[in-house]
Amino acid sequence: QVQLVESGGGLVQPGGSLRLSCAASGIIFSFYDMDWYRQAPGNERELVAGITRGGITNYVDSVKGRFSISRDSAKKMVYLQMNSLKPEDTAVYYCNAKHWRAYDMRYWGKGTLVTVSS
């Protein structure tokens, strides 16, 4: 059974850092591009960062230079290092796995809440 389990969310003050983790199971990890999405109340879910199965990364403009996505093939883990956090980063962050060829093979975690506030 496919599972994506996020962890690492919490409350942090502006300017602080958090590291989110996503543990994947039930998939051939090397066949999947991995993404982090986020959704704030009243907003549409947006792609924050992605990393292909080959290690190529991309970021939404608003987090470039502050966030870094990485993956560990041996552990089947994906990470999102978030630095210089801003209140507008507050959202539920979701891990997503997307098969490199079978577009409908896409899986979501349940999310982890990140709150950036004084």
C-alpha positions as a Markdown table, in Angstrom:
| # | Residue | x | y | z |
|---|---|---|---|---|
| 1 | Gln | 0.0 | 0.0 | 0.0 |
| 2 | Val | 1.3 | 3.4 | -1.0 |
| 3 | Gln | 2.0 | 5.8 | 1.9 |
| 4 | Leu | 3.5 | 9.3 | 2.1 |
| 5 | Val | 3.9 | 10.5 | 5.7 |
| 6 | Glu | 5.0 | 14.1 | 6.3 |
| 7 | Ser | 6.6 | 15.3 | 9.6 |
| 8 | Gly | 8.5 | 18.3 | 10.9 |
| 9 | Gly | 5.8 | 21.0 | 10.8 |
| 10 | Gly | 5.1 | 23.3 | 13.8 |
| 11 | Leu | 5.2 | 26.8 | 15.0 |
| 12 | Val | 8.2 | 29.0 | 14.2 |
| 13 | Gln | 8.8 | 32.7 | 14.4 |
| 14 | Pro | 9.5 | 34.9 | 11.3 |
| 15 | Gly | 13.1 | 34.4 | 10.2 |
| 16 | Gly | 13.3 | 30.9 | 11.7 |
| 17 | Ser | 13.9 | 27.6 | 10.0 |
| 18 | Leu | 12.1 | 24.2 | 9.8 |
| 19 | Arg | 13.0 | 21.0 | 8.0 |
| 20 | Leu | 10.1 | 18.9 | 6.7 |
| 21 | Ser | 10.4 | 15.2 | 6.0 |
| 22 | Cys | 8.3 | 12.9 | 3.8 |
| 23 | Ala | 8.7 | 9.1 | 4.2 |
| 24 | Ala | 7.6 | 7.1 | 1.2 |
| 25 | Ser | 6.6 | 3.5 | 1.1 |
| 26 | Gly | 4.9 | 1.1 | -1.3 |
| 27 | Ile | 6.5 | 2.7 | -4.4 |
| 28 | Ile | 9.6 | 2.2 | -6.5 |
| 29 | Phe | 11.1 | 5.4 | -5.3 |
| 30 | Ser | 13.4 | 5.9 | -8.3 |
| 31 | Phe | 10.4 | 6.0 | -10.7 |
| 32 | Tyr | 8.9 | 9.1 | -9.1 |
| 33 | Asp | 9.4 | 12.8 | -9.1 |
| 34 | Met | 8.7 | 14.2 | -5.7 |
| 35 | Asp | 7.1 | 17.5 | -4.9 |
| 36 | Trp | 6.1 | 19.7 | -2.0 |
| 37 | Tyr | 2.9 | 21.6 | -2.2 |
| 38 | Arg | 1.3 | 24.0 | 0.2 |
| 39 | Gln | -2.2 | 25.3 | 0.8 |
| 40 | Ala | -3.2 | 28.2 | 3.0 |
| 41 | Pro | -6.8 | 28.8 | 4.1 |
| 42 | Gly | -8.8 | 30.2 | 1.2 |
| 43 | Asn | -6.0 | 29.7 | -1.3 |
| 44 | Glu | -5.4 | 27.2 | -4.0 |
| 45 | Arg | -2.9 | 24.5 | -3.4 |
| 46 | Glu | 0.4 | 25.6 | -5.0 |
| 47 | Leu | 3.6 | 23.8 | -6.0 |
| 48 | Val | 6.4 | 25.0 | -3.8 |
| 49 | Ala | 9.3 | 22.8 | -4.7 |
| 50 | Gly | 10.0 | 19.7 | -6.8 |
| 51 | Ile | 12.8 | 17.3 | -7.4 |
| 52 | Thr | 12.9 | 14.8 | -10.3 |
| 53 | Arg | 14.0 | 11.3 | -10.0 |
| 54 | Gly | 17.3 | 12.5 | -11.6 |
| 55 | Gly | 17.8 | 15.1 | -8.9 |
| 56 | Ile | 16.8 | 18.3 | -10.8 |
| 57 | Thr | 15.1 | 20.8 | -8.6 |
| 58 | Asn | 12.7 | 23.7 | -9.1 |
| 59 | Tyr | 11.0 | 26.2 | -6.9 |
| 60 | Val | 8.2 | 28.7 | -6.9 |
| 61 | Asp | 9.7 | 32.2 | -7.2 |
| 62 | Ser | 8.5 | 33.2 | -3.7 |
| 63 | Val | 10.7 | 30.6 | -2.0 |
| 64 | Lys | 13.8 | 30.7 | -4.2 |
| 65 | Gly | 16.9 | 31.2 | -2.1 |
| 66 | Arg | 15.2 | 30.3 | 1.1 |
| 67 | Phe | 13.9 | 26.7 | 0.6 |
| 68 | Ser | 15.8 | 23.6 | -0.5 |
| 69 | Ile | 14.4 | 20.3 | -1.6 |
| 70 | Ser | 16.4 | 17.0 | -1.5 |
| 71 | Arg | 15.9 | 13.3 | -1.6 |
| 72 | Asp | 17.5 | 10.2 | -0.2 |
| 73 | Ser | 17.1 | 7.2 | -2.3 |
| 74 | Ala | 18.3 | 4.7 | 0.2 |
| 75 | Lys | 15.9 | 5.9 | 2.9 |
| 76 | Lys | 13.1 | 6.7 | 0.4 |
| 77 | Met | 12.8 | 10.2 | 2.0 |
| 78 | Val | 12.2 | 13.7 | 0.7 |
| 79 | Tyr | 13.1 | 16.8 | 2.6 |
| 80 | Leu | 12.2 | 20.5 | 2.5 |
| 81 | Gln | 14.6 | 22.7 | 4.3 |
| 82 | Met | 12.9 | 26.1 | 4.9 |
| 83 | Asn | 15.0 | 29.1 | 6.0 |
| 84 | Ser | 14.1 | 32.7 | 6.6 |
| 85 | Leu | 10.5 | 31.9 | 7.0 |
| 86 | Lys | 7.8 | 34.5 | 6.5 |
| 87 | Pro | 4.3 | 34.7 | 7.8 |
| 88 | Glu | 3.1 | 34.1 | 4.2 |
| 89 | Asp | 4.7 | 30.7 | 4.3 |
| 90 | Thr | 2.0 | 29.6 | 6.8 |
| 91 | Ala | 0.2 | 26.7 | 5.2 |
| 92 | Val | -0.4 | 23.0 | 5.3 |
| 93 | Tyr | 2.5 | 21.4 | 3.4 |
| 94 | Tyr | 1.8 | 18.2 | 1.4 |
| 95 | Cys | 4.2 | 15.7 | 0.0 |
| 96 | Asn | 3.4 | 14.4 | -3.5 |
| 97 | Ala | 4.8 | 11.5 | -5.6 |
| 98 | Lys | 4.3 | 11.6 | -9.3 |
| 99 | His | 5.3 | 8.7 | -11.6 |
| 100 | Trp | 7.6 | 9.8 | -14.3 |
| 101 | Arg | 5.5 | 8.3 | -17.1 |
| 102 | Ala | 2.2 | 7.1 | -15.8 |
| 103 | Tyr | 0.6 | 10.5 | -15.1 |
| 104 | Asp | -2.3 | 9.1 | -13.1 |
| 105 | Met | 0.0 | 7.4 | -10.6 |
| 106 | Arg | 0.1 | 10.2 | -8.2 |
| 107 | Tyr | 0.0 | 10.0 | -4.4 |
| 108 | Trp | -0.5 | 12.5 | -1.6 |
| 109 | Gly | 0.4 | 12.7 | 2.0 |
| 110 | Lys | -2.0 | 14.0 | 4.6 |
| 111 | Gly | 0.0 | 17.2 | 5.2 |
| 112 | Thr | 1.8 | 18.9 | 8.0 |
| 113 | Leu | 1.0 | 22.3 | 9.3 |
| 114 | Val | 3.6 | 25.1 | 9.3 |
| 115 | Thr | 2.7 | 28.2 | 11.2 |
| 116 | Val | 5.0 | 31.2 | 11.0 |
| 117 | Ser | 4.1 | 33.8 | 13.6 |
| 118 | Ser | 5.5 | 35.9 | 16.4 |
